Short mmCIF file of C-alpha atoms (C1' of nucleotides) in Angstrom, two decimals:
data_model
loop_
_atom_site.label_atom_id
_atom_site.label_comp_id
_atom_site.label_asym_id
_atom_site.label_seq_id
_atom_site.Cartn_x
_atom_site.Cartn_y
_atom_site.Cartn_z
CA MET S 1 -7.18 -8.29 22.48
CA LEU S 2 -7.81 -6.27 25.59
CA ASP S 3 -5.91 -3.13 26.44
CA ARG S 4 -2.95 -3.84 28.68
CA LYS S 5 -3.79 -1.00 31.01
CA PHE S 6 -7.36 -2.24 31.27
CA ILE S 7 -6.15 -5.71 32.18
CA VAL S 8 -3.90 -4.40 34.93
CA GLU S 9 -6.51 -2.06 36.36
CA ASN S 10 -9.30 -4.65 36.21
CA ALA S 11 -7.33 -7.80 36.85
CA GLU S 12 -9.98 -9.39 39.04
CA ALA S 13 -12.84 -8.76 36.62
CA VAL S 14 -10.72 -10.04 33.75
CA ARG S 15 -9.83 -13.17 35.67
CA THR S 16 -13.48 -13.87 36.54
CA ASN S 17 -14.44 -13.35 32.93
CA CYS S 18 -11.80 -15.87 31.85
CA VAL S 19 -13.34 -18.41 34.21
CA ASN S 20 -16.83 -17.70 32.81
CA ARG S 21 -15.50 -18.14 29.33
CA GLY S 22 -13.72 -21.36 30.17
CA VAL S 23 -10.33 -19.93 29.29
CA ALA S 24 -7.18 -20.54 31.30
CA ALA S 25 -5.21 -17.33 31.01
CA ASP S 26 -2.57 -16.29 33.51
CA VAL S 27 -3.82 -12.80 34.32
CA ALA S 28 -1.72 -12.54 37.46
CA ARG S 29 1.45 -13.25 35.51
CA PHE S 30 0.50 -10.59 33.02
CA VAL S 31 0.11 -8.00 35.75
CA GLU S 32 3.45 -9.00 37.23
CA LEU S 33 5.14 -8.69 33.83
CA GLU S 34 3.62 -5.27 33.33
CA THR S 35 5.56 -3.93 36.30
CA GLU S 36 8.73 -5.48 34.91
CA ARG S 37 8.04 -4.02 31.52
CA LYS S 38 7.50 -0.51 32.81
CA THR S 39 10.73 -0.55 34.79
CA ARG S 40 12.69 -1.52 31.68
CA GLN S 41 10.82 0.98 29.57
CA VAL S 42 11.75 3.84 31.87
CA GLN S 43 15.38 2.69 32.05
CA ILE S 44 15.65 2.50 28.28
CA GLU S 45 14.13 5.91 27.78
CA ASP S 46 16.50 7.42 30.29
CA LEU S 47 19.55 5.78 28.72
CA ASN S 48 18.43 6.85 25.26
CA ARG S 49 18.02 10.39 26.44
CA ARG S 50 21.54 10.42 27.84
CA ALA S 51 22.96 8.81 24.72
CA ASN S 52 21.21 11.38 22.56
CA GLU S 53 22.71 14.16 24.64
CA VAL S 54 26.14 12.64 24.25
CA SER S 55 25.70 12.33 20.50
CA LYS S 56 24.73 15.94 20.19
CA SER S 57 27.70 17.07 22.25
CA ILE S 58 30.20 15.38 19.95
CA GLY S 59 29.83 17.97 17.23
CA LYS S 60 30.73 20.66 19.72
CA ALA S 61 33.68 18.82 21.26
CA ALA S 62 36.77 20.92 21.70
CA ASP S 63 39.33 18.42 20.44
CA ALA S 64 39.89 14.89 19.23
CA VAL S 65 40.62 13.52 22.69
CA GLU S 66 37.36 14.74 24.09
CA ARG S 67 35.51 13.55 21.00
CA ASP S 68 36.85 10.03 21.45
CA ALA S 69 35.95 10.04 25.11
CA ARG S 70 32.40 11.06 24.32
CA LYS S 71 32.13 8.45 21.60
CA GLU S 72 33.15 5.81 24.08
CA GLU S 73 30.55 7.08 26.50
CA GLY S 74 27.92 6.87 23.80
CA ARG S 75 28.94 3.33 22.96
CA GLN S 76 28.61 2.34 26.60
CA LEU S 77 25.14 3.80 26.89
CA ARG S 78 23.90 2.22 23.68
CA GLY S 79 25.32 -1.10 24.86
CA GLN S 80 23.32 -0.90 28.06
CA VAL S 81 20.22 -0.10 26.08
CA ALA S 82 20.72 -3.21 23.97
CA THR S 83 20.96 -5.41 27.05
CA ILE S 84 17.81 -4.07 28.68
CA ARG S 85 16.05 -3.98 25.32
CA ALA S 86 16.58 -7.73 24.96
CA GLU S 87 15.00 -8.31 28.36
CA LEU S 88 12.11 -6.05 27.47
CA ASP S 89 11.51 -7.88 24.19
CA GLU S 90 11.30 -11.14 26.09
CA ILE S 91 8.84 -9.70 28.59
CA GLU S 92 6.69 -8.23 25.86
CA ALA S 93 6.63 -11.48 23.95
CA GLU S 94 5.41 -13.33 27.03
CA GLN S 95 2.83 -10.64 27.71
CA LEU S 96 1.57 -10.73 24.18
CA ALA S 97 1.19 -14.49 24.36
CA ILE S 98 -0.95 -14.14 27.48
CA GLN S 99 -2.83 -11.15 26.10
CA GLY S 100 -3.74 -13.19 23.05
CA THR S 101 -5.38 -15.86 25.18
CA ILE S 102 -7.46 -13.43 27.23
CA PRO S 103 -10.93 -13.19 25.66
CA ASN S 104 -13.04 -10.08 25.36
CA MET S 105 -15.14 -9.04 28.33
CA SER S 106 -18.74 -10.25 28.27
CA HIS S 107 -21.99 -8.35 28.10
CA PRO S 108 -23.66 -8.37 31.55
CA ASP S 109 -26.81 -9.92 30.04
CA ALA S 110 -24.99 -12.71 28.21
CA PRO S 111 -25.89 -15.98 29.89
CA VAL S 112 -23.05 -17.38 31.96
CA GLY S 113 -22.35 -20.99 31.20
CA GLU S 114 -19.83 -23.54 30.00
CA ASP S 115 -21.04 -24.25 26.49
CA ASP S 116 -23.97 -24.03 24.08
CA GLN S 117 -26.13 -25.94 26.60
CA ALA S 118 -26.32 -22.66 28.48
CA ASN S 119 -27.40 -20.61 25.47
CA LEU S 120 -30.61 -18.74 26.09
CA GLU S 121 -33.49 -18.63 23.63
CA ARG S 122 -34.57 -15.00 23.24
CA ALA S 123 -37.11 -15.12 20.45
CA GLN S 124 -38.71 -17.19 17.72
CA GLY S 125 -39.24 -16.46 14.08
CA LYS S 126 -42.63 -15.70 12.55
CA THR S 127 -42.86 -18.98 10.69
CA ALA S 128 -44.38 -21.93 12.56
CA LEU S 129 -42.62 -25.29 12.59
CA PRO S 130 -43.75 -27.30 9.56
CA GLU S 131 -46.16 -30.17 10.03
CA PHE S 132 -45.75 -32.92 7.49
CA ASP S 133 -48.36 -35.55 6.76
CA PHE S 134 -45.58 -37.65 5.29
CA GLU S 135 -42.12 -38.70 6.35
CA PRO S 136 -39.92 -35.68 5.65
CA ALA S 137 -36.61 -36.29 3.90
CA ASP S 138 -33.34 -34.64 4.81
CA HIS S 139 -31.66 -32.26 2.38
CA VAL S 140 -29.22 -34.88 1.16
CA GLU S 141 -32.03 -37.09 -0.01
CA LEU S 142 -33.94 -34.13 -1.43
CA GLY S 143 -30.81 -32.98 -3.19
CA GLU S 144 -30.52 -36.39 -4.75
CA ARG S 145 -34.14 -36.68 -5.86
CA LEU S 146 -34.23 -33.17 -7.26
CA ALA S 147 -30.72 -33.39 -8.77
CA LEU S 148 -29.51 -30.35 -6.87
CA LEU S 149 -26.42 -31.55 -5.02
CA ASP S 150 -23.52 -33.68 -6.18
CA PHE S 151 -21.32 -34.67 -3.28
CA GLU S 152 -19.74 -37.60 -5.02
CA SER S 153 -18.30 -35.52 -7.83
CA GLY S 154 -17.29 -32.87 -5.35
CA SER S 155 -15.27 -35.32 -3.37
CA ARG S 156 -13.71 -36.86 -6.50
CA VAL S 157 -12.61 -33.44 -7.68
CA ALA S 158 -11.60 -31.78 -4.42
CA GLY S 159 -12.06 -34.30 -1.62
CA ALA S 160 -14.64 -34.92 1.06
CA GLY S 161 -16.43 -31.79 2.15
CA PHE S 162 -16.61 -30.30 -1.31
CA TYR S 163 -19.63 -30.50 -3.57
CA PHE S 164 -21.23 -29.30 -6.73
CA LEU S 165 -24.48 -27.39 -6.68
CA LYS S 166 -26.46 -27.92 -9.82
CA ASN S 167 -29.70 -27.05 -11.52
CA GLU S 168 -32.11 -25.09 -9.30
CA ALA S 169 -29.67 -25.15 -6.40
CA VAL S 170 -27.50 -22.78 -8.40
CA LEU S 171 -30.46 -20.55 -9.08
CA LEU S 172 -31.28 -20.65 -5.40
CA GLU S 173 -27.76 -19.57 -4.51
CA LEU S 174 -27.96 -16.64 -6.90
CA ALA S 175 -31.46 -15.76 -5.74
CA LEU S 176 -30.49 -15.86 -2.08
CA ALA S 177 -27.53 -13.60 -2.76
CA ARG S 178 -29.64 -11.18 -4.71
CA PHE S 179 -32.38 -11.21 -2.12
CA ALA S 180 -29.90 -10.58 0.70
CA PHE S 181 -28.28 -7.69 -1.14
CA GLU S 182 -31.57 -6.04 -2.01
CA THR S 183 -32.71 -6.23 1.59
CA LEU S 184 -29.44 -4.88 2.95
CA LEU S 185 -28.98 -2.14 0.38
CA ALA S 186 -32.32 -0.71 1.42
CA GLU S 187 -30.88 -0.44 4.93
CA GLY S 188 -27.81 1.49 3.86
CA PHE S 189 -25.26 -1.31 3.74
CA THR S 190 -22.54 -0.84 1.13
CA PRO S 191 -22.33 -3.95 -1.04
CA MET S 192 -18.94 -5.50 -1.64
CA THR S 193 -17.44 -8.55 -3.16
CA THR S 194 -14.16 -9.29 -1.47
CA PRO S 195 -10.91 -11.08 -2.14
CA ASP S 196 -11.29 -14.77 -1.28
CA VAL S 197 -7.73 -14.72 0.05
CA ALA S 198 -6.12 -12.43 2.59
CA ARG S 199 -2.73 -11.81 4.13
CA ASN S 200 -2.06 -13.78 7.28
CA GLU S 201 -1.58 -10.45 9.02
CA VAL S 202 -5.20 -9.55 8.26
CA LEU S 203 -6.37 -12.98 9.43
CA GLN S 204 -4.58 -12.44 12.72
CA GLY S 205 -5.95 -8.94 13.00
CA THR S 206 -9.48 -10.27 12.81
CA GLY S 207 -8.66 -13.01 15.30
CA PHE S 208 -8.15 -15.99 13.04
CA ILE S 209 -5.12 -18.22 13.37
CA PRO S 210 -3.70 -18.96 9.94
CA ARG S 211 -1.35 -21.77 10.91
CA GLY S 212 -0.85 -24.30 13.63
CA PRO S 213 -2.36 -27.57 14.70
CA GLU S 214 -5.89 -26.38 15.42
CA THR S 215 -6.21 -24.00 12.50
CA GLN S 216 -9.42 -23.96 10.50
CA ILE S 217 -7.74 -22.07 7.71
CA TYR S 218 -6.34 -23.19 4.38
CA SER S 219 -3.06 -21.44 3.71
CA ILE S 220 -1.43 -21.05 0.35
CA GLU S 221 1.99 -22.60 0.18
CA ASN S 222 5.02 -20.32 -0.20
CA THR S 223 3.01 -17.18 0.37
CA ASP S 224 1.68 -15.33 3.39
CA LEU S 225 -1.84 -15.68 2.05
CA SER S 226 -4.70 -17.82 3.27
CA LEU S 227 -8.12 -18.63 1.91
CA ILE S 228 -10.63 -16.66 3.91
CA ALA S 229 -13.03 -18.44 6.24
CA THR S 230 -15.55 -15.61 6.04
CA ALA S 231 -15.85 -12.17 4.46
CA GLU S 232 -15.49 -10.85 8.00
CA ILE S 233 -11.75 -11.16 7.39
CA PRO S 234 -11.36 -8.92 4.33
CA LEU S 235 -14.12 -6.56 5.48
CA GLY S 236 -12.46 -6.15 8.86
CA GLY S 237 -9.23 -5.51 6.99
CA LEU S 238 -10.81 -2.53 5.25
CA LEU S 239 -9.87 -0.28 8.15
CA ALA S 240 -6.81 -2.17 9.37
CA GLY S 241 -4.09 0.28 10.32
CA ARG S 242 -6.28 3.25 9.50
CA THR S 243 -7.83 6.14 11.37
CA VAL S 244 -11.19 7.50 10.24
CA ASP S 245 -13.12 10.59 11.24
CA ALA S 246 -15.75 9.96 13.90
CA GLU S 247 -18.43 11.55 11.68
CA SER S 248 -17.94 8.85 9.06
CA LEU S 249 -19.15 6.19 11.52
CA PRO S 250 -21.04 3.96 11.59
CA LEU S 251 -19.94 2.19 8.40
CA LYS S 252 -22.05 -0.74 7.28
CA PHE S 253 -20.88 -3.21 4.66
CA CYS S 254 -22.28 -6.39 3.25
CA GLY S 255 -19.81 -8.58 1.45
CA MET S 256 -20.20 -11.73 -0.54
CA SER S 257 -17.35 -14.18 -0.61
CA HIS S 258 -16.50 -17.82 -0.73
CA CYS S 259 -15.60 -19.24 2.64
CA PHE S 260 -13.08 -22.01 3.13
CA ARG S 261 -12.76 -24.04 6.30
CA THR S 262 -10.69 -27.11 6.97
CA GLU S 263 -13.07 -28.19 9.76
CA ALA S 264 -10.16 -29.96 11.40
CA GLY S 265 -11.35 -32.05 14.29
CA ALA S 266 -14.99 -31.82 13.24
CA ALA S 267 -15.08 -35.20 11.55
CA GLY S 268 -18.22 -37.17 12.35
CA ARG S 269 -19.94 -34.15 13.84
CA ALA S 270 -23.06 -33.65 11.78
CA SER S 271 -20.80 -34.07 8.80
CA ARG S 272 -23.41 -35.40 6.40
CA GLY S 273 -24.47 -33.20 3.53
CA LEU S 274 -24.23 -29.45 3.25
CA TYR S 275 -24.28 -28.62 6.93
CA ARG S 276 -20.54 -28.69 7.51
CA VAL S 277 -18.51 -28.25 4.33
CA HIS S 278 -15.09 -26.98 3.33
CA GLN S 279 -16.37 -24.31 0.99
CA PHE S 280 -19.53 -22.26 0.76
CA THR S 281 -20.73 -18.86 -0.33
CA LYS S 282 -21.80 -16.36 2.25
CA ILE S 283 -23.18 -12.85 2.39
CA GLU S 284 -21.83 -11.23 5.52
CA MET S 285 -22.64 -7.97 7.26
CA PHE S 286 -19.86 -6.00 8.89
CA ALA S 287 -20.01 -2.71 10.77
CA PHE S 288 -17.51 -0.26 12.19
CA THR S 289 -19.06 1.96 14.85
CA LEU S 290 -18.41 4.41 17.64
CA PRO S 291 -18.40 2.73 21.07
CA ASP S 292 -21.89 3.90 22.00
CA GLN S 293 -23.28 2.71 18.68
CA SER S 294 -22.22 -0.91 18.89
CA GLU S 295 -24.98 -2.25 21.13
CA PRO S 296 -27.82 -0.85 19.01
CA MET S 297 -25.91 -1.99 15.91
CA LEU S 298 -25.86 -5.56 17.18
CA GLU S 299 -29.64 -5.40 17.56
CA HIS S 300 -29.83 -4.01 14.04
CA LEU S 301 -27.77 -6.88 12.61
CA ARG S 302 -29.88 -9.42 14.47
CA GLU S 303 -33.01 -7.71 13.23
CA MET S 304 -31.75 -7.96 9.63
CA GLU S 305 -31.08 -11.66 10.07
CA CYS S 306 -34.56 -12.19 11.45
CA ARG S 307 -36.09 -10.25 8.62
CA LEU S 308 -34.25 -12.34 6.03
CA PHE S 309 -35.23 -15.66 7.53
CA ASP S 310 -38.81 -14.59 8.21
CA ALA S 311 -39.07 -13.64 4.55
CA LEU S 312 -37.71 -17.03 3.55
CA GLU S 313 -40.46 -18.59 5.68
CA ILE S 314 -38.02 -20.58 7.72
CA PRO S 315 -38.78 -21.29 11.37
CA TYR S 316 -35.98 -20.36 13.70
CA ARG S 317 -35.11 -19.28 17.18
CA VAL S 318 -32.77 -16.53 18.32
CA VAL S 319 -30.22 -17.60 20.86
CA ASP S 320 -28.15 -15.42 23.19
CA THR S 321 -24.80 -17.18 23.29
CA ALA S 322 -23.42 -18.29 26.64
CA THR S 323 -20.08 -16.97 27.86
CA GLY S 324 -18.35 -20.32 27.39
CA ASP S 325 -19.41 -20.42 23.75
CA LEU S 326 -18.61 -16.85 22.74
CA GLY S 327 -15.13 -17.45 21.37
CA GLY S 328 -12.37 -14.90 21.85
CA PRO S 329 -13.45 -11.59 20.31
CA ALA S 330 -17.21 -11.43 20.95
CA TYR S 331 -18.64 -9.32 23.75
CA ARG S 332 -22.08 -10.57 22.92
CA LYS S 333 -23.35 -12.90 20.24
CA TYR S 334 -26.74 -13.86 18.87
CA ASP S 335 -27.20 -16.94 16.72
CA LEU S 336 -30.19 -17.73 14.57
CA GLU S 337 -30.88 -21.43 14.63
CA ALA S 338 -33.16 -22.64 11.88
CA TRP S 339 -35.41 -25.61 12.26
CA MET S 340 -34.02 -28.49 10.24
CA PRO S 341 -36.55 -31.30 9.89
CA GLY S 342 -33.87 -33.64 8.54
CA ARG S 343 -32.11 -33.64 11.86
CA GLY S 344 -35.25 -33.02 13.88
CA GLY S 345 -33.65 -30.10 15.61
CA TYR S 346 -32.28 -26.62 15.25
CA GLY S 347 -29.06 -25.85 13.41
CA GLU S 348 -27.11 -22.63 13.41
CA VAL S 349 -27.63 -20.57 10.27
CA THR S 350 -26.38 -17.13 11.28
CA SER S 351 -24.34 -15.52 13.98
CA ALA S 352 -24.04 -11.86 14.89
CA SER S 353 -21.30 -10.62 17.20
CA ASN S 354 -20.40 -7.37 18.84
CA CYS S 355 -16.63 -7.48 19.23
CA THR S 356 -16.44 -3.98 20.80
CA ASP S 357 -12.84 -2.76 20.49
CA TYR S 358 -11.27 -6.20 20.93
CA GLN S 359 -10.83 -6.88 17.22
CA ALA S 360 -10.13 -3.24 16.37
CA ARG S 361 -7.18 -3.13 18.74
CA ARG S 362 -5.47 -5.98 16.92
CA LEU S 363 -6.47 -4.56 13.55
CA ASP S 364 -5.37 -1.10 14.67
CA ALA S 365 -8.60 0.46 13.38
CA ARG S 366 -9.18 3.83 14.98
CA TYR S 367 -11.34 6.90 14.81
CA LYS S 368 -10.59 10.49 15.61
CA VAL S 369 -12.93 13.16 16.87
CA LYS S 370 -12.30 16.49 15.15
CA GLY S 371 -10.84 19.05 17.50
CA GLU S 372 -9.94 16.43 20.11
CA LYS S 373 -6.48 15.14 20.72
CA GLY S 374 -5.67 11.48 20.22
CA THR S 375 -7.48 8.56 18.66
CA HIS S 376 -9.73 5.76 19.87
CA PHE S 377 -10.41 2.26 18.67
CA VAL S 378 -13.59 1.71 16.70
CA HIS S 379 -16.02 -1.04 17.58
CA THR S 380 -16.51 -3.85 15.08
CA LEU S 381 -19.49 -6.10 14.55
CA ASN S 382 -20.18 -8.90 12.16
CA GLY S 383 -23.23 -10.92 11.33
CA THR S 384 -24.17 -13.52 8.79
CA ALA S 385 -26.77 -12.34 6.36
CA ILE S 386 -27.06 -15.62 4.52
CA ALA S 387 -24.68 -18.55 4.50
CA ILE S 388 -25.87 -20.22 1.33
CA SER S 389 -25.13 -23.83 2.21
CA ARG S 390 -26.97 -23.80 5.52
CA ALA S 391 -29.78 -21.69 4.11
CA LEU S 392 -30.19 -24.35 1.42
CA VAL S 393 -30.49 -27.05 4.07
CA ALA S 394 -33.22 -25.07 5.82
CA ILE S 395 -35.10 -24.19 2.64
CA LEU S 396 -35.08 -27.66 1.16
CA GLU S 397 -36.05 -29.39 4.35
CA ASN S 398 -38.73 -26.94 5.50
CA HIS S 399 -40.37 -26.36 2.15
CA GLN S 400 -40.54 -29.94 0.95
CA GLN S 401 -43.92 -31.16 -0.26
CA ALA S 402 -45.74 -34.46 -0.16
CA ASP S 403 -45.16 -35.00 -3.88
CA GLY S 404 -41.39 -34.84 -3.39
CA SER S 405 -41.04 -31.31 -4.73
CA VAL S 406 -39.77 -28.27 -2.88
CA ALA S 407 -41.66 -24.98 -2.83
CA VAL S 408 -39.54 -21.96 -3.63
CA PRO S 409 -40.05 -19.23 -1.02
CA GLU S 410 -42.17 -16.44 -2.44
CA VAL S 411 -39.44 -13.80 -2.13
CA LEU S 412 -37.02 -15.85 -4.25
CA ARG S 413 -39.39 -16.64 -7.09
CA PRO S 414 -38.56 -13.58 -9.20
CA TRP S 415 -34.98 -14.81 -9.45
CA VAL S 416 -35.45 -18.56 -9.41
CA GLY S 417 -38.19 -18.23 -12.00
CA MET S 418 -40.43 -21.00 -10.65
CA GLU S 419 -42.70 -21.88 -7.77
CA ARG S 420 -41.68 -25.50 -7.37
CA ILE S 421 -38.53 -27.50 -7.78
CA LYS S 422 -39.64 -30.85 -9.11
CA PRO S 423 -38.01 -34.28 -8.97
CA LYS S 424 -35.85 -35.14 -11.97
CA GLN S 425 -35.34 -38.22 -14.03
CA GLN S 426 -32.07 -40.11 -13.70
CA GLY S 427 -29.08 -38.37 -15.24
CA GLN S 428 -30.42 -34.81 -15.16
"C1'" G G 1 6.95 -12.81 -16.30
"C1'" G G 2 10.45 -8.41 -18.17
"C1'" A G 3 11.96 -3.04 -17.56
"C1'" U G 4 11.99 1.41 -14.83
"C1'" G G 5 10.66 4.65 -10.96
"C1'" G G 6 8.78 5.06 -6.13
"C1'" G G 7 7.03 4.36 -0.65
"C1'" U G 8 8.24 10.92 4.15
"C1'" G G 9 3.31 13.94 9.19
"C1'" G G 10 -4.65 14.57 7.20
"C1'" C G 11 -2.99 15.63 1.83
"C1'" C G 12 0.92 17.50 -1.70
"C1'" G G 13 6.05 17.69 -1.36
"C1'" A G 14 11.60 19.03 0.04
"C1'" G G 15 15.25 16.55 2.44
"C1'" U G 16 21.93 11.53 0.90
"C1'" G G 17 25.10 11.21 8.22
"C1'" G G 18 24.63 15.86 13.46
"C1'" A G 19 22.18 23.26 13.45
"C1'" C G 20 13.99 21.25 15.97
"C1'" U G 21 14.41 14.18 15.52
"C1'" A G 22 11.40 16.79 8.69
"C1'" A G 23 11.69 22.96 4.79
"C1'" G G 24 7.62 24.76 2.06
"C1'" G G 25 2.57 24.51 0.47
"C1'" C G 26 -2.61 22.87 1.08
"C1'" G G 27 -6.28 21.66 4.48
"C1'" G G 28 -7.91 22.37 9.71
"C1'" C G 29 -8.30 25.35 14.39
"C1'" A G 30 -7.90 30.12 17.01
"C1'" G G 31 -7.23 35.33 16.77
"C1'" U G 32 -6.95 40.40 14.27
"C1'" C G 33 -9.69 43.14 10.68
"C1'" U G 34 -15.12 43.31 8.90
"C1'" U G 35 -22.24 45.07 9.91
"C1'" G G 36 -21.55 39.63 8.47
"C1'" A G 37 -18.77 36.64 5.17
"C1'" A G 38 -14.61 36.32 1.95
"C1'" A G 39 -9.70 38.01 1.35
"C1'" A G 40 -5.40 39.42 3.99
"C1'" C G 41 -2.34 39.03 8.30
"C1'" U G 42 -0.64 36.43 13.01
"C1'" G G 43 -0.29 32.09 15.87
"C1'" C G 44 -1.32 26.97 16.55
"C1'" U G 45 -1.99 22.28 14.15
"C1'" G G 46 0.82 14.00 13.81
"C1'" U G 47 0.47 9.28 16.74
"C1'" A G 48 1.70 6.04 20.77
"C1'" C G 49 3.86 5.35 25.39
"C1'" G G 50 6.17 7.06 29.90
"C1'" C G 51 7.32 10.69 33.82
"C1'" A G 52 5.24 14.95 35.76
"C1'" U G 53 2.16 20.98 39.09
"C1'" C G 54 2.45 24.69 33.26
"C1'" G G 55 5.50 20.89 30.99
"C1'" C G 56 9.34 17.24 29.86
"C1'" G G 57 11.13 12.75 27.74
"C1'" U G 58 11.28 8.28 24.47
"C1'" A G 59 9.85 5.97 19.97
"C1'" C G 60 7.88 6.31 14.98
"C1'" C G 61 9.95 9.00 7.64
"C1'" G G 62 6.74 0.99 4.12
"C1'" G G 63 8.47 -3.78 7.59
"C1'" G G 64 12.75 -6.18 9.70
"C1'" G G 65 18.07 -6.31 10.42
"C1'" G G 66 23.01 -3.89 10.12
"C1'" U G 67 27.05 0.15 10.09
"C1'" U G 68 27.88 4.62 13.44
"C1'" C G 69 28.72 8.26 19.34
"C1'" G G 70 24.64 9.72 15.94
"C1'" A G 71 20.46 7.26 10.22
"C1'" A G 72 14.57 9.82 6.77
"C1'" U G 73 19.64 9.97 4.73
"C1'" C G 74 24.61 4.57 4.05
"C1'" C G 75 24.38 -1.17 3.68
"C1'" C G 76 21.43 -5.95 3.62
"C1'" U G 77 16.67 -8.13 3.23
"C1'" C G 78 11.48 -8.43 2.72
"C1'" C G 79 6.80 -6.15 1.43
"C1'" C G 80 3.93 -2.89 -1.25
"C1'" C G 81 2.69 0.79 -5.07
"C1'" A G 82 3.02 3.20 -9.95
"C1'" U G 83 4.14 3.29 -15.21
"C1'" C G 84 5.47 0.69 -19.75
"C1'" C G 85 5.96 -4.10 -22.32
"C1'" G G 86 4.43 -9.29 -22.68
"C1'" C G 87 0.51 -12.77 -21.45
"C1'" C G 88 -4.52 -13.29 -20.19
"C1'" A G 89 -10.64 -13.79 -18.04
#
RNA sequence: GGAUGGGUGGCCGAGUGGACUAAGGCGGCAGUCUUGAAAACUGCUGUACGCAUCGCGUACCGGGGGUUCGAAUCCCUCCCCAUCCGCCA
């Protein structure tokens, strides 16, 4: 969320930004409430001060009569505090509700627009679009022919949206993970595997809504735990409620986790195959930085994503996300969209966001400069290194061959142990 | 799952109703001393918010609630951690 003082002092800019982002948030009401809140705050502090003075004077009271009189005075004061406190709580609750709906400010270069139609292509990958001298298959059909994907069993076991990977698909998953980690380790990222569940508090801190009608999150009954939708959640939680020394920043992590998403309301929307599933494995980058480091860090994350997908020989474009499509926490966001011959178009495979201090404020993740008074909020960034399921779509569809096989990208061969994935006989 | 003990300021750690709303130590910062450093000595050293001309105030001792004029301290409740036992990949 945004800082309340910032909202009040920049009400007009915040309001305009809400419009650009397509969010209806009552900024004016927030500002109005802030005045109300401050009045109450000052009243309460004054009453508390007087009550504290009274309390201290009781020990020194001359006699029982005076003591009783002072006690009564104290009771009165504390009673008044309780009344005003209740009003203040109500005001704060309303403010917090509004504050939660106000999105982060937007980078001045982010394209202004309602939705992904307004996204701006910034660059293209090194790999040219494939030209097939045959009718290319989509990944579902390839998965079938090569015995790599089993959606039917997945849905029998866990329901629609779940799947089994098998045979070389499993090797590809492991190879992709290994490849991503090797690349990122060389760049100073600290590798992590994370809990696949997290406290709802951590979900909320990172900006995810664990419950409610439009939630995308699976929650675990009778606990305050949810299945994570991305390693961004536990990695962001690493510094939740903590204050680190400024010198220790930036911190770069890459975490592998399973990701679980209910995809409520997404039925029918490109729902075939691996593109939109309830569970997948993902290697995610996450960074905590000083404020002036976050913009270069976003470029760094994007650069890593490009390097990974160039190495996988997958054609893609880099898109600068439009204000209306940024979501709540992002200040700026780049997506990599890979070419997917099966759909004859681009599909999102990664996403890198600079959340500035928006996420950190909710997480309460701070840094402190030695010798200076006070603390500041860190900046947080996250970016997909490789989301296995979507990477598999792109690999299978782009590297398919006329003979029905799929070429394994050069960089993965050491781990997959073969150059080609060949069609199987029935039952394999 | 069973038993026990715990959660206090950057860290260690004292503190069972009012004497600074946290002793003492470590670490950190500044100064004295010293050719320089170390040691020693002296002082300072949490965060947030508010008011304000140095400064003052309010809140915070795991979270929430309660008792009381007054709670780190008493009560209720939840969470977490540690150790041992059992079970187990």
